[in-house]
Amino acid sequence: MFMLKDYSSINVISQNDNARLHLMERVKELSCLYDIARIAADTSLSVDELLAGIVHILPKAWQHSEDACAKIVFDKRIHSTPNYPRFVRRQRSAISINGERRGYIEVVYRKKQGTKNCNPFLEEEQRLLETVAREAAAMIRRRETEQDKLKLENQLRHADRLATIGQLAASVAHELNEPLGHILGFAELVRKCSDLPVQAKADVEKIFDTSLHARDIVKQLLIFSRHACGQKTKADLNKLIRQGLTFLESRCASEGIKIKCSLCPQPLQIDADPAQISQVFVSLMVNAIQAMPRGGTISIRTRKEPDKVSLIIEDTGCGMTQEVLQKIFNPFFTTKEVGIGTGLGLPVVHGIITAHEGLIKIDSQSGIGTKCRIKLPAGRSRA
Ligand code: ADP
Ligand code: MG
C-alpha cells in the first residue's frame, strides 16, 4: 500500500514536471512566433534586416537556448548569430519561394547536448523551424512583390516623362526646321556670289557648317521623338555591325581598346531601317570608347533567340553611378564636356529601338564598366 502510494506520488510529480516543461516550451515557441510576426509587420525593414531579426529571435525558442545558434542563408547572403560553430548536429529547413529553393534556415548547438549519438533536438523544434521558414518565405514574397510594383511604377513614370519630353522636343524641332532651311538656303545663295571678299566667303562657310550641325541635332530630336519614321527593309544585324566596325576599328586601336567580337554564325534577319540601326551601334560604341580614355576592352555579341535577335555591347570603362544611370535617356543629359557630349546619343538610341518595337537595357557599375543589351524582333521572312 505504502509502496503504491509512493509510486503514484512520484508519477504525479514527474507528470507535473513534464506538463510544466511542455508548457514552458510552448510559451517559448509562441513568443518566438509573436516576435517574428512583430518584425514582419514593420514595413520599413528590408529583407536583410528581417532575416537578421529572425536569426536573433530564433535561438530563444530552443530547449537549450543559451547554447543555440541560428543561421539563415538566402540568395547566397548569410545571416547568423555570432561564433557560429562548424561540424555540429543541425536542424534545417529550406526557404522556398514560388517553388524555387532560395536558401535555408538552420539551428545548431555550440556544445554537445545529451548523450553521444542521441538527437539533441525535439520534433516540435523541427516543426517550429519549418513554420518559421514558411513565414520567412511569405514575408520575402510580399516584400519582393511590393518592390516589383514600385519598380514598375517608376518605369511608367520615367516612360511618361520621356514621352512628354519627346513631344516637346518634336515641336521645338519642327519650329526650328523651317528657319534653319531658310538660313541654309540663303547661305547657299550668298556662297554662289562670285565677287565676295575673302573674309565674307570664310564667314558664309561657317554659317553653312553651323547650320548643317544644327540641322543634324534637329534630325536627332525628331528621331528621338519617333516623328521621323525610318525606311524599314530586310537587313542582317551581323552585317550592319561588321560595316560599323570598319569605321571604328582604327580609332579603337589607336586608343588602346581591344575589340572582342562574337557574332552569331547565322545571319540575323531584322525588319529595320539599316541607317538607324547602324546609328544605334555607332552611338553605343562611341560611348564605350569615350568611357575608356586609358584603354580597355569592348565585347560585342549577337545571338538568335526565339522570335528575337539580341545585341550586347559591354565595356570595361569608367561605368556610371546609379544617379547618372537614371538620367541617361533624358535628352541633353551629359556628363561630358561641351563639344564632346550632346546628351542626345542614348535618347536617340532609345527612340530608334522603341520605334522598332525592341527593348534596350543598360546596366553599369561605377569603376567597372557598362553593359548595353538590345533585343529586336526577328525579321518575319527570309531576305
Ligand atoms: P553623350 O555621349 O553625348 O554625353 P549619351 O546620351 O550618349 O550622351 O550619354 C549620356 C551619358 O551617359 C554620358 O554623358 C555618360 O555620362 C553616360 N554614358 C553613356 N554610355 C556610357 C558608357 N558606356 N560608360 C559610361 N558612361 C556612359
Ligand atoms: Mg553618346
mmCIF file of C-alpha atoms and ligand atoms in Angstrom:
data_model
loop_
_atom_site.group_PDB
_atom_site.id
_atom_site.type_symbol
_atom_site.label_atom_id
_atom_site.label_comp_id
_atom_site.label_asym_id
_atom_site.label_seq_id
_atom_site.Cartn_x
_atom_site.Cartn_y
_atom_site.Cartn_z
ATOM 1 C CA MET A 1 0.000 0.000 0.000
ATOM 2 C CA PHE A 2 2.737 2.391 1.049
ATOM 3 C CA MET A 3 4.780 1.432 -1.987
ATOM 4 C CA LEU A 4 1.815 2.036 -4.256
ATOM 5 C CA LYS A 5 1.122 5.472 -2.788
ATOM 6 C CA ASP A 6 4.734 6.410 -3.058
ATOM 7 C CA TYR A 7 4.912 5.370 -6.734
ATOM 8 C CA SER A 8 1.775 7.260 -7.546
ATOM 9 C CA SER A 9 3.128 10.379 -5.867
ATOM 10 C CA ILE A 10 6.391 10.086 -7.884
ATOM 11 C CA ASN A 11 4.307 9.663 -11.009
ATOM 12 C CA VAL A 12 2.273 12.740 -10.204
ATOM 13 C CA ILE A 13 5.447 14.793 -9.687
ATOM 14 C CA SER A 14 7.032 13.682 -12.970
ATOM 15 C CA GLN A 15 3.779 14.257 -14.851
ATOM 16 C CA ASN A 16 3.582 17.745 -13.358
ATOM 17 C CA ASP A 17 7.191 18.398 -14.304
ATOM 18 C CA ASN A 18 6.557 17.178 -17.809
ATOM 19 C CA ALA A 19 3.480 19.309 -18.189
ATOM 20 C CA ARG A 20 5.384 22.354 -16.876
ATOM 21 C CA LEU A 21 8.291 21.675 -19.237
ATOM 22 C CA HIS A 22 5.908 21.244 -22.137
ATOM 23 C CA LEU A 23 4.149 24.482 -21.225
ATOM 24 C CA MET A 24 7.467 26.344 -20.994
ATOM 25 C CA GLU A 25 8.467 25.072 -24.444
ATOM 26 C CA ARG A 26 5.073 26.153 -25.840
ATOM 27 C CA VAL A 27 5.484 29.639 -24.304
ATOM 28 C CA LYS A 28 8.965 29.948 -25.868
ATOM 29 C CA GLU A 29 7.598 28.824 -29.244
ATOM 30 C CA LEU A 30 4.683 31.254 -29.120
ATOM 31 C CA SER A 31 6.866 34.206 -28.051
ATOM 32 C CA CYS A 32 9.233 33.365 -30.909
ATOM 33 C CA LEU A 33 6.351 33.404 -33.425
ATOM 34 C CA TYR A 34 4.957 36.576 -31.842
ATOM 35 C CA ASP A 35 8.343 38.361 -32.107
ATOM 36 C CA ILE A 36 8.712 37.271 -35.730
ATOM 37 C CA ALA A 37 5.181 38.481 -36.544
ATOM 38 C CA ARG A 38 6.071 41.826 -34.938
ATOM 39 C CA ILE A 39 9.136 42.410 -37.123
ATOM 40 C CA ALA A 40 7.211 41.158 -40.192
ATOM 41 C CA ALA A 41 4.679 43.944 -39.606
ATOM 42 C CA ASP A 42 7.428 46.584 -39.742
ATOM 43 C CA THR A 43 7.289 47.538 -43.420
ATOM 44 C CA SER A 44 10.329 49.818 -43.106
ATOM 45 C CA LEU A 45 12.658 46.799 -42.721
ATOM 46 C CA SER A 46 14.485 45.423 -45.748
ATOM 47 C CA VAL A 47 14.636 41.662 -46.470
ATOM 48 C CA ASP A 48 18.157 41.534 -44.994
ATOM 49 C CA GLU A 49 17.075 43.327 -41.823
ATOM 50 C CA LEU A 50 14.108 40.938 -41.472
ATOM 51 C CA LEU A 51 16.301 37.864 -41.794
ATOM 52 C CA ALA A 52 18.862 39.268 -39.346
ATOM 53 C CA GLY A 53 15.984 39.855 -36.919
ATOM 54 C CA ILE A 54 14.716 36.258 -37.255
ATOM 55 C CA VAL A 55 18.222 34.884 -36.655
ATOM 56 C CA HIS A 56 18.387 36.913 -33.454
ATOM 57 C CA ILE A 57 14.940 35.740 -32.218
ATOM 58 C CA LEU A 58 15.155 32.039 -33.104
ATOM 59 C CA PRO A 59 17.662 30.609 -30.518
ATOM 60 C CA LYS A 60 15.471 31.740 -27.600
ATOM 61 C CA ALA A 61 12.779 29.233 -28.637
ATOM 62 C CA TRP A 62 15.102 26.207 -28.393
ATOM 63 C CA GLN A 63 15.293 23.914 -25.382
ATOM 64 C CA HIS A 64 18.961 24.785 -24.618
ATOM 65 C CA SER A 65 18.563 28.387 -25.720
ATOM 66 C CA GLU A 66 21.752 29.652 -24.074
ATOM 67 C CA ASP A 67 23.728 27.315 -26.333
ATOM 68 C CA ALA A 68 21.701 27.582 -29.542
ATOM 69 C CA CYS A 69 22.853 29.457 -32.664
ATOM 70 C CA ALA A 70 20.819 30.277 -35.771
ATOM 71 C CA LYS A 71 21.768 30.956 -39.357
ATOM 72 C CA ILE A 72 19.838 31.929 -42.489
ATOM 73 C CA VAL A 73 21.327 31.648 -45.951
ATOM 74 C CA PHE A 74 19.193 33.400 -48.555
ATOM 75 C CA ASP A 75 20.204 34.137 -52.174
ATOM 76 C CA LYS A 76 23.781 33.308 -51.093
ATOM 77 C CA ARG A 77 23.694 36.007 -48.384
ATOM 78 C CA ILE A 78 24.417 34.746 -44.881
ATOM 79 C CA HIS A 79 22.932 35.990 -41.606
ATOM 80 C CA SER A 80 23.996 34.245 -38.410
ATOM 81 C CA THR A 81 24.367 34.674 -34.663
ATOM 82 C CA PRO A 82 27.984 35.344 -33.563
ATOM 83 C CA ASN A 83 30.518 32.489 -33.208
ATOM 84 C CA TYR A 84 28.544 30.116 -35.386
ATOM 85 C CA PRO A 85 30.100 26.647 -34.913
ATOM 86 C CA ARG A 86 31.013 24.189 -37.695
ATOM 87 C CA PHE A 87 30.703 20.380 -37.705
ATOM 88 C CA VAL A 88 27.825 20.026 -35.263
ATOM 89 C CA ARG A 89 24.389 18.444 -35.393
ATOM 90 C CA ARG A 90 21.937 20.713 -37.029
ATOM 91 C CA GLN A 91 18.269 21.226 -37.719
ATOM 92 C CA ARG A 92 17.494 22.729 -41.078
ATOM 93 C CA SER A 93 14.507 23.812 -43.146
ATOM 94 C CA ALA A 94 14.504 25.099 -46.735
ATOM 95 C CA ILE A 95 13.244 28.560 -47.700
ATOM 96 C CA SER A 96 11.356 28.213 -50.983
ATOM 97 C CA ILE A 97 9.588 30.969 -52.854
ATOM 98 C CA ASN A 98 7.175 30.145 -55.683
ATOM 99 C CA GLY A 99 8.567 26.606 -55.788
ATOM 100 C CA GLU A 100 12.195 27.776 -56.067
ATOM 101 C CA ARG A 101 14.592 26.852 -53.228
ATOM 102 C CA ARG A 102 16.456 30.077 -52.434
ATOM 103 C CA GLY A 103 18.080 29.236 -49.130
ATOM 104 C CA TYR A 104 17.655 27.648 -45.738
ATOM 105 C CA ILE A 105 17.305 28.315 -42.062
ATOM 106 C CA GLU A 106 19.330 26.369 -39.527
ATOM 107 C CA VAL A 107 19.729 25.949 -35.749
ATOM 108 C CA VAL A 108 22.730 24.282 -34.059
ATOM 109 C CA TYR A 109 24.047 23.818 -30.521
ATOM 110 C CA ARG A 110 27.524 25.056 -29.719
ATOM 111 C CA LYS A 111 28.148 22.166 -27.284
ATOM 112 C CA LYS A 112 27.044 18.532 -27.487
ATOM 113 C CA GLN A 113 23.691 18.110 -25.724
ATOM 114 C CA GLY A 114 22.509 14.803 -24.217
ATOM 115 C CA THR A 115 24.292 11.502 -24.636
ATOM 116 C CA LYS A 116 26.500 10.577 -27.608
ATOM 117 C CA ASN A 117 24.611 9.768 -30.856
ATOM 118 C CA CYS A 118 21.328 10.988 -29.433
ATOM 119 C CA ASN A 119 19.447 13.690 -31.363
ATOM 120 C CA PRO A 120 19.554 16.790 -29.147
ATOM 121 C CA PHE A 121 16.597 18.398 -30.927
ATOM 122 C CA LEU A 122 12.887 17.944 -30.305
ATOM 123 C CA GLU A 123 10.373 17.081 -33.006
ATOM 124 C CA GLU A 124 8.425 20.222 -32.032
ATOM 125 C CA GLU A 125 11.558 22.282 -32.717
ATOM 126 C CA GLN A 126 11.805 20.881 -36.253
ATOM 127 C CA ARG A 127 8.130 21.749 -36.804
ATOM 128 C CA LEU A 128 8.729 25.276 -35.452
ATOM 129 C CA LEU A 129 11.716 25.693 -37.794
ATOM 130 C CA GLU A 130 9.538 24.692 -40.740
ATOM 131 C CA THR A 131 6.833 27.167 -39.694
ATOM 132 C CA VAL A 132 9.425 29.959 -39.383
ATOM 133 C CA ALA A 133 10.917 29.069 -42.798
ATOM 134 C CA ARG A 134 7.412 29.235 -44.354
ATOM 135 C CA GLU A 135 6.726 32.578 -42.600
ATOM 136 C CA ALA A 136 10.075 33.997 -43.753
ATOM 137 C CA ALA A 137 9.315 32.915 -47.341
ATOM 138 C CA ALA A 138 5.894 34.590 -47.185
ATOM 139 C CA MET A 139 7.434 37.815 -45.818
ATOM 140 C CA ILE A 140 10.093 37.880 -48.543
ATOM 141 C CA ARG A 141 7.486 37.176 -51.251
ATOM 142 C CA ARG A 142 5.381 40.112 -50.012
ATOM 143 C CA ARG A 143 8.428 42.421 -49.942
ATOM 144 C CA GLU A 144 9.515 41.341 -53.447
ATOM 145 C CA THR A 145 6.008 41.861 -54.866
ATOM 146 C CA GLU A 146 5.960 45.371 -53.353
ATOM 147 C CA GLN A 147 9.429 46.112 -54.775
ATOM 148 C CA ASP A 148 8.384 44.874 -58.257
ATOM 149 C CA LYS A 149 5.298 47.095 -58.111
ATOM 150 C CA LEU A 150 7.397 50.096 -57.108
ATOM 151 C CA LYS A 151 9.899 49.405 -59.911
ATOM 152 C CA LEU A 152 7.085 49.167 -62.471
ATOM 153 C CA GLU A 153 5.569 52.430 -61.247
ATOM 154 C CA ASN A 154 8.974 54.126 -61.545
ATOM 155 C CA GLN A 155 9.431 52.762 -65.062
ATOM 156 C CA LEU A 156 5.980 54.001 -66.067
ATOM 157 C CA ARG A 157 6.682 57.433 -64.587
ATOM 158 C CA HIS A 158 10.010 57.524 -66.454
ATOM 159 C CA ALA A 159 8.359 56.465 -69.743
ATOM 160 C CA ASP A 160 5.719 59.147 -69.194
ATOM 161 C CA ARG A 161 8.370 61.801 -68.640
ATOM 162 C CA LEU A 162 10.253 60.690 -71.736
ATOM 163 C CA ALA A 163 7.057 60.849 -73.796
ATOM 164 C CA THR A 164 6.377 64.423 -72.591
ATOM 165 C CA ILE A 165 9.954 65.496 -73.319
ATOM 166 C CA GLY A 166 9.629 63.738 -76.695
ATOM 167 C CA GLN A 167 6.532 65.767 -77.598
ATOM 168 C CA LEU A 168 8.234 68.978 -76.536
ATOM 169 C CA ALA A 169 11.389 68.089 -78.458
ATOM 170 C CA ALA A 170 9.329 67.281 -81.547
ATOM 171 C CA SER A 171 7.501 70.609 -81.549
ATOM 172 C CA VAL A 172 10.727 72.562 -80.963
ATOM 173 C CA ALA A 173 12.406 70.597 -83.756
ATOM 174 C CA HIS A 174 9.527 71.331 -86.162
ATOM 175 C CA GLU A 175 9.638 75.018 -85.295
ATOM 176 C CA LEU A 176 13.403 75.159 -85.871
ATOM 177 C CA ASN A 177 13.376 73.171 -89.086
ATOM 178 C CA GLU A 178 11.842 75.915 -91.171
ATOM 179 C CA PRO A 179 14.082 78.857 -90.170
ATOM 180 C CA LEU A 180 17.066 76.544 -90.466
ATOM 181 C CA GLY A 181 16.051 75.681 -94.014
ATOM 182 C CA HIS A 182 15.902 79.430 -94.803
ATOM 183 C CA ILE A 183 19.340 80.071 -93.277
ATOM 184 C CA LEU A 184 20.832 77.200 -95.280
ATOM 185 C CA GLY A 185 19.082 78.306 -98.495
ATOM 186 C CA PHE A 186 20.232 81.939 -98.218
ATOM 187 C CA ALA A 187 23.739 80.910 -97.182
ATOM 188 C CA GLU A 188 23.817 78.753 -100.317
ATOM 189 C CA LEU A 189 22.781 81.767 -102.448
ATOM 190 C CA VAL A 190 25.443 84.012 -100.871
ATOM 191 C CA ARG A 191 28.021 81.272 -101.375
ATOM 192 C CA LYS A 192 27.370 81.344 -105.107
ATOM 193 C CA CYS A 193 28.208 85.062 -105.446
ATOM 194 C CA SER A 194 31.440 85.316 -107.385
ATOM 195 C CA ASP A 195 32.584 88.739 -106.132
ATOM 196 C CA LEU A 196 32.597 88.008 -102.399
ATOM 197 C CA PRO A 197 35.529 89.306 -100.344
ATOM 198 C CA VAL A 198 37.703 86.514 -98.887
ATOM 199 C CA GLN A 199 36.607 87.168 -95.292
ATOM 200 C CA ALA A 200 32.897 87.108 -96.205
ATOM 201 C CA LYS A 201 33.432 83.836 -98.094
ATOM 202 C CA ALA A 202 35.023 82.281 -94.998
ATOM 203 C CA ASP A 203 32.204 83.629 -92.798
ATOM 204 C CA VAL A 204 29.467 82.261 -95.020
ATOM 205 C CA GLU A 205 31.153 78.830 -94.925
ATOM 206 C CA LYS A 206 30.987 78.985 -91.138
ATOM 207 C CA ILE A 207 27.271 79.879 -91.280
ATOM 208 C CA PHE A 208 26.745 76.953 -93.625
ATOM 209 C CA ASP A 209 28.601 74.416 -91.428
ATOM 210 C CA THR A 210 26.980 75.576 -88.195
ATOM 211 C CA SER A 211 23.514 75.395 -89.773
ATOM 212 C CA LEU A 212 24.231 71.863 -91.003
ATOM 213 C CA HIS A 213 25.268 70.907 -87.451
ATOM 214 C CA ALA A 214 22.061 72.438 -86.072
ATOM 215 C CA ARG A 215 20.013 70.542 -88.670
ATOM 216 C CA ASP A 216 21.718 67.335 -87.539
ATOM 217 C CA ILE A 217 20.640 67.955 -83.951
ATOM 218 C CA VAL A 218 17.073 68.720 -85.086
ATOM 219 C CA LYS A 219 17.070 65.446 -87.062
ATOM 220 C CA GLN A 220 18.228 63.552 -83.942
ATOM 221 C CA LEU A 221 15.476 65.163 -81.891
ATOM 222 C CA LEU A 222 12.892 64.108 -84.458
ATOM 223 C CA ILE A 223 14.167 60.521 -84.352
ATOM 224 C CA PHE A 224 14.110 60.622 -80.552
ATOM 225 C CA SER A 225 10.506 61.719 -80.503
ATOM 226 C CA ARG A 226 9.721 58.980 -83.068
ATOM 227 C CA HIS A 227 8.321 61.521 -85.512
ATOM 228 C CA ALA A 228 10.871 60.599 -88.130
ATOM 229 C CA CYS A 229 9.949 57.107 -89.112
ATOM 230 C CA GLY A 230 12.746 55.301 -90.863
ATOM 231 C CA GLN A 231 12.576 53.202 -94.011
ATOM 232 C CA LYS A 232 12.225 49.581 -92.925
ATOM 233 C CA THR A 233 13.802 46.920 -95.111
ATOM 234 C CA LYS A 234 15.180 43.423 -94.554
ATOM 235 C CA ALA A 235 18.618 43.707 -93.005
ATOM 236 C CA ASP A 236 21.209 41.457 -91.363
ATOM 237 C CA LEU A 237 22.243 42.756 -87.926
ATOM 238 C CA ASN A 238 25.627 40.991 -88.147
ATOM 239 C CA LYS A 239 26.366 42.709 -91.453
ATOM 240 C CA LEU A 240 25.464 46.142 -90.054
ATOM 241 C CA ILE A 241 27.801 45.535 -87.115
ATOM 242 C CA ARG A 242 30.678 44.440 -89.360
ATOM 243 C CA GLN A 243 30.191 47.560 -91.506
ATOM 244 C CA GLY A 244 30.079 49.787 -88.411
ATOM 245 C CA LEU A 245 33.260 48.164 -87.092
ATOM 246 C CA THR A 246 35.249 49.011 -90.208
ATOM 247 C CA PHE A 247 34.881 52.707 -89.257
ATOM 248 C CA LEU A 248 35.634 52.188 -85.583
ATOM 249 C CA GLU A 249 38.472 49.631 -85.574
ATOM 250 C CA SER A 250 41.313 52.045 -86.282
ATOM 251 C CA ARG A 251 40.031 54.538 -83.667
ATOM 252 C CA CYS A 252 39.859 51.754 -81.060
ATOM 253 C CA ALA A 253 43.356 50.500 -81.940
ATOM 254 C CA SER A 254 44.833 53.991 -81.600
ATOM 255 C CA GLU A 255 43.189 54.440 -78.172
ATOM 256 C CA GLY A 256 44.427 51.093 -76.816
ATOM 257 C CA ILE A 257 40.985 49.479 -76.919
ATOM 258 C CA LYS A 258 40.647 45.770 -77.726
ATOM 259 C CA ILE A 259 37.508 44.606 -79.520
ATOM 260 C CA LYS A 260 36.216 41.097 -78.769
ATOM 261 C CA CYS A 261 33.572 40.292 -81.333
ATOM 262 C CA SER A 262 31.460 37.146 -81.130
ATOM 263 C CA LEU A 263 28.731 37.282 -83.742
ATOM 264 C CA CYS A 264 26.110 34.573 -84.174
ATOM 265 C CA PRO A 265 27.263 32.324 -87.075
ATOM 266 C CA GLN A 266 23.951 32.590 -88.961
ATOM 267 C CA PRO A 267 22.685 35.871 -90.486
ATOM 268 C CA LEU A 268 20.403 37.748 -88.074
ATOM 269 C CA GLN A 269 17.483 38.973 -90.157
ATOM 270 C CA ILE A 270 15.591 42.026 -88.914
ATOM 271 C CA ASP A 271 12.966 44.296 -90.498
ATOM 272 C CA ALA A 272 14.580 47.629 -89.787
ATOM 273 C CA ASP A 273 15.932 50.911 -91.063
ATOM 274 C CA PRO A 274 19.611 49.949 -91.607
ATOM 275 C CA ALA A 275 20.829 53.543 -91.222
ATOM 276 C CA GLN A 276 19.102 53.907 -87.847
ATOM 277 C CA ILE A 277 20.335 50.546 -86.523
ATOM 278 C CA SER A 278 23.885 51.462 -87.593
ATOM 279 C CA GLN A 279 23.438 54.743 -85.727
ATOM 280 C CA VAL A 280 22.447 52.796 -82.594
ATOM 281 C CA PHE A 281 25.559 50.624 -82.872
ATOM 282 C CA VAL A 282 27.899 53.554 -83.502
ATOM 283 C CA SER A 283 26.396 55.641 -80.651
ATOM 284 C CA LEU A 284 26.847 52.796 -78.150
ATOM 285 C CA MET A 285 30.368 52.099 -79.394
ATOM 286 C CA VAL A 286 31.350 55.779 -79.201
ATOM 287 C CA ASN A 287 30.045 55.949 -75.619
ATOM 288 C CA ALA A 288 32.079 52.837 -74.759
ATOM 289 C CA ILE A 289 35.222 54.318 -76.383
ATOM 290 C CA GLN A 290 34.735 57.631 -74.557
ATOM 291 C CA ALA A 291 34.359 55.730 -71.262
ATOM 292 C CA MET A 292 37.843 54.199 -71.692
ATOM 293 C CA PRO A 293 40.346 57.040 -72.088
ATOM 294 C CA ARG A 294 43.112 54.734 -70.828
ATOM 295 C CA GLY A 295 42.144 51.749 -72.979
ATOM 296 C CA GLY A 296 40.208 48.604 -72.184
ATOM 297 C CA THR A 297 38.033 46.012 -73.879
ATOM 298 C CA ILE A 298 34.737 46.215 -75.735
ATOM 299 C CA SER A 299 32.881 42.903 -76.145
ATOM 300 C CA ILE A 300 30.265 42.689 -78.872
ATOM 301 C CA ARG A 301 27.921 39.691 -79.011
ATOM 302 C CA THR A 302 24.907 38.866 -81.142
ATOM 303 C CA ARG A 303 22.536 35.944 -80.601
ATOM 304 C CA LYS A 304 19.464 34.448 -82.170
ATOM 305 C CA GLU A 305 16.568 33.853 -79.787
ATOM 306 C CA PRO A 306 13.057 32.596 -80.483
ATOM 307 C CA ASP A 307 11.394 35.455 -82.482
ATOM 308 C CA LYS A 308 14.130 37.863 -81.400
ATOM 309 C CA VAL A 309 17.713 38.847 -82.047
ATOM 310 C CA SER A 310 19.928 40.277 -79.350
ATOM 311 C CA LEU A 311 22.960 42.537 -79.321
ATOM 312 C CA ILE A 312 25.184 43.077 -76.306
ATOM 313 C CA ILE A 313 27.897 45.708 -76.100
ATOM 314 C CA GLU A 314 29.956 45.598 -72.934
ATOM 315 C CA ASP A 315 32.879 47.805 -71.955
ATOM 316 C CA THR A 316 35.421 47.873 -69.146
ATOM 317 C CA GLY A 317 35.279 51.653 -68.855
ATOM 318 C CA CYS A 318 34.522 54.119 -66.081
ATOM 319 C CA GLY A 319 30.928 52.938 -65.640
ATOM 320 C CA MET A 320 28.169 55.063 -64.127
ATOM 321 C CA THR A 321 26.759 55.793 -60.699
ATOM 322 C CA GLN A 322 23.097 54.907 -60.083
ATOM 323 C CA GLU A 323 22.313 58.629 -60.185
ATOM 324 C CA VAL A 324 23.784 59.025 -63.703
ATOM 325 C CA LEU A 325 22.220 55.743 -64.871
ATOM 326 C CA GLN A 326 18.743 57.014 -64.030
ATOM 327 C CA LYS A 327 19.140 60.042 -66.308
ATOM 328 C CA ILE A 328 20.844 58.582 -69.381
ATOM 329 C CA PHE A 329 17.711 58.521 -71.559
ATOM 330 C CA ASN A 330 16.828 62.153 -70.792
ATOM 331 C CA PRO A 331 17.616 64.374 -73.801
ATOM 332 C CA PHE A 332 20.597 66.685 -73.311
ATOM 333 C CA PHE A 333 21.780 64.846 -70.199
ATOM 334 C CA THR A 334 25.544 64.553 -70.483
ATOM 335 C CA THR A 335 28.483 64.270 -68.113
ATOM 336 C CA LYS A 336 30.900 65.148 -70.903
ATOM 337 C CA GLU A 337 32.495 68.465 -71.713
ATOM 338 C CA VAL A 338 30.780 70.918 -74.070
ATOM 339 C CA GLY A 339 31.766 69.984 -77.616
ATOM 340 C CA ILE A 340 32.237 66.313 -76.729
ATOM 341 C CA GLY A 341 28.810 65.361 -75.407
ATOM 342 C CA THR A 342 25.404 66.483 -76.661
ATOM 343 C CA GLY A 343 23.368 64.221 -74.401
ATOM 344 C CA LEU A 344 21.370 63.038 -77.412
ATOM 345 C CA GLY A 345 23.104 59.705 -78.132
ATOM 346 C CA LEU A 346 21.146 57.448 -75.785
ATOM 347 C CA PRO A 347 17.771 59.219 -76.094
ATOM 348 C CA VAL A 348 18.029 58.746 -79.871
ATOM 349 C CA VAL A 349 19.102 55.098 -79.419
ATOM 350 C CA HIS A 350 16.068 54.621 -77.149
ATOM 351 C CA GLY A 351 13.770 56.286 -79.703
ATOM 352 C CA ILE A 352 15.059 54.092 -82.546
ATOM 353 C CA ILE A 353 14.834 50.847 -80.586
ATOM 354 C CA THR A 354 11.327 51.626 -79.337
ATOM 355 C CA ALA A 355 10.216 52.586 -82.873
ATOM 356 C CA HIS A 356 11.457 49.146 -83.980
ATOM 357 C CA GLU A 357 9.415 47.507 -81.185
ATOM 358 C CA GLY A 358 12.592 46.431 -79.431
ATOM 359 C CA LEU A 359 13.946 46.767 -75.931
ATOM 360 C CA ILE A 360 17.101 48.335 -74.515
ATOM 361 C CA LYS A 361 18.533 47.745 -71.053
ATOM 362 C CA ILE A 362 21.717 49.311 -69.704
ATOM 363 C CA ASP A 363 23.480 48.071 -66.573
ATOM 364 C CA SER A 364 26.538 49.787 -65.222
ATOM 365 C CA GLN A 365 28.818 49.798 -62.235
ATOM 366 C CA SER A 366 30.978 52.757 -61.402
ATOM 367 C CA GLY A 367 34.643 51.919 -61.952
ATOM 368 C CA ILE A 368 33.876 48.520 -63.512
ATOM 369 C CA GLY A 369 32.057 49.032 -66.793
ATOM 370 C CA THR A 370 28.800 49.174 -68.705
ATOM 371 C CA LYS A 371 26.664 46.563 -70.439
ATOM 372 C CA CYS A 372 24.061 47.549 -73.058
ATOM 373 C CA ARG A 373 21.555 44.872 -74.065
ATOM 374 C CA ILE A 374 19.291 45.310 -77.058
ATOM 375 C CA LYS A 375 16.580 42.974 -78.290
ATOM 376 C CA LEU A 376 14.850 43.431 -81.642
ATOM 377 C CA PRO A 377 12.049 41.398 -83.218
ATOM 378 C CA ALA A 378 13.450 38.881 -85.729
ATOM 379 C CA GLY A 379 12.574 39.544 -89.398
ATOM 380 C CA ARG A 380 9.370 37.799 -90.477
ATOM 381 C CA SER A 381 10.619 36.410 -93.785
ATOM 382 C CA ARG A 382 13.926 35.403 -95.311
ATOM 383 C CA ALA A 383 15.834 38.054 -97.281
HETATM 384 P P1 ADP B 1 26.720 61.937 -74.622
HETATM 385 O O1 ADP B 1 27.555 60.752 -75.004
HETATM 386 O O2 ADP B 1 26.646 62.953 -75.695
HETATM 387 O O3 ADP B 1 27.065 62.517 -73.292
HETATM 388 P P2 ADP B 1 24.637 59.976 -74.381
HETATM 389 O O4 ADP B 1 23.151 60.122 -74.379
HETATM 390 O O5 ADP B 1 25.236 59.097 -75.394
HETATM 391 O O6 ADP B 1 25.191 61.446 -74.479
HETATM 392 O O7 ADP B 1 25.099 59.501 -72.952
HETATM 393 C C1 ADP B 1 24.632 60.192 -71.803
HETATM 394 C C2 ADP B 1 25.570 59.978 -70.632
HETATM 395 O O8 ADP B 1 25.520 58.605 -70.228
HETATM 396 C C3 ADP B 1 27.037 60.223 -70.934
HETATM 397 O O9 ADP B 1 27.368 61.603 -70.804
HETATM 398 C C4 ADP B 1 27.741 59.361 -69.876
HETATM 399 O O10 ADP B 1 27.771 60.032 -68.639
HETATM 400 C C5 ADP B 1 26.777 58.195 -69.732
HETATM 401 N N1 ADP B 1 27.226 57.020 -70.522
HETATM 402 C C6 ADP B 1 26.676 56.537 -71.639
HETATM 403 N N2 ADP B 1 27.296 55.427 -72.054
HETATM 404 C C7 ADP B 1 28.273 55.168 -71.163
HETATM 405 C C8 ADP B 1 29.280 54.141 -71.027
HETATM 406 N N3 ADP B 1 29.407 53.156 -71.909
HETATM 407 N N4 ADP B 1 30.102 54.212 -69.950
HETATM 408 C C9 ADP B 1 29.995 55.181 -69.038
HETATM 409 N N5 ADP B 1 29.063 56.187 -69.117
HETATM 410 C C10 ADP B 1 28.229 56.185 -70.166
HETATM 411 MG MG MG B 2 26.999 59.500 -76.558
#
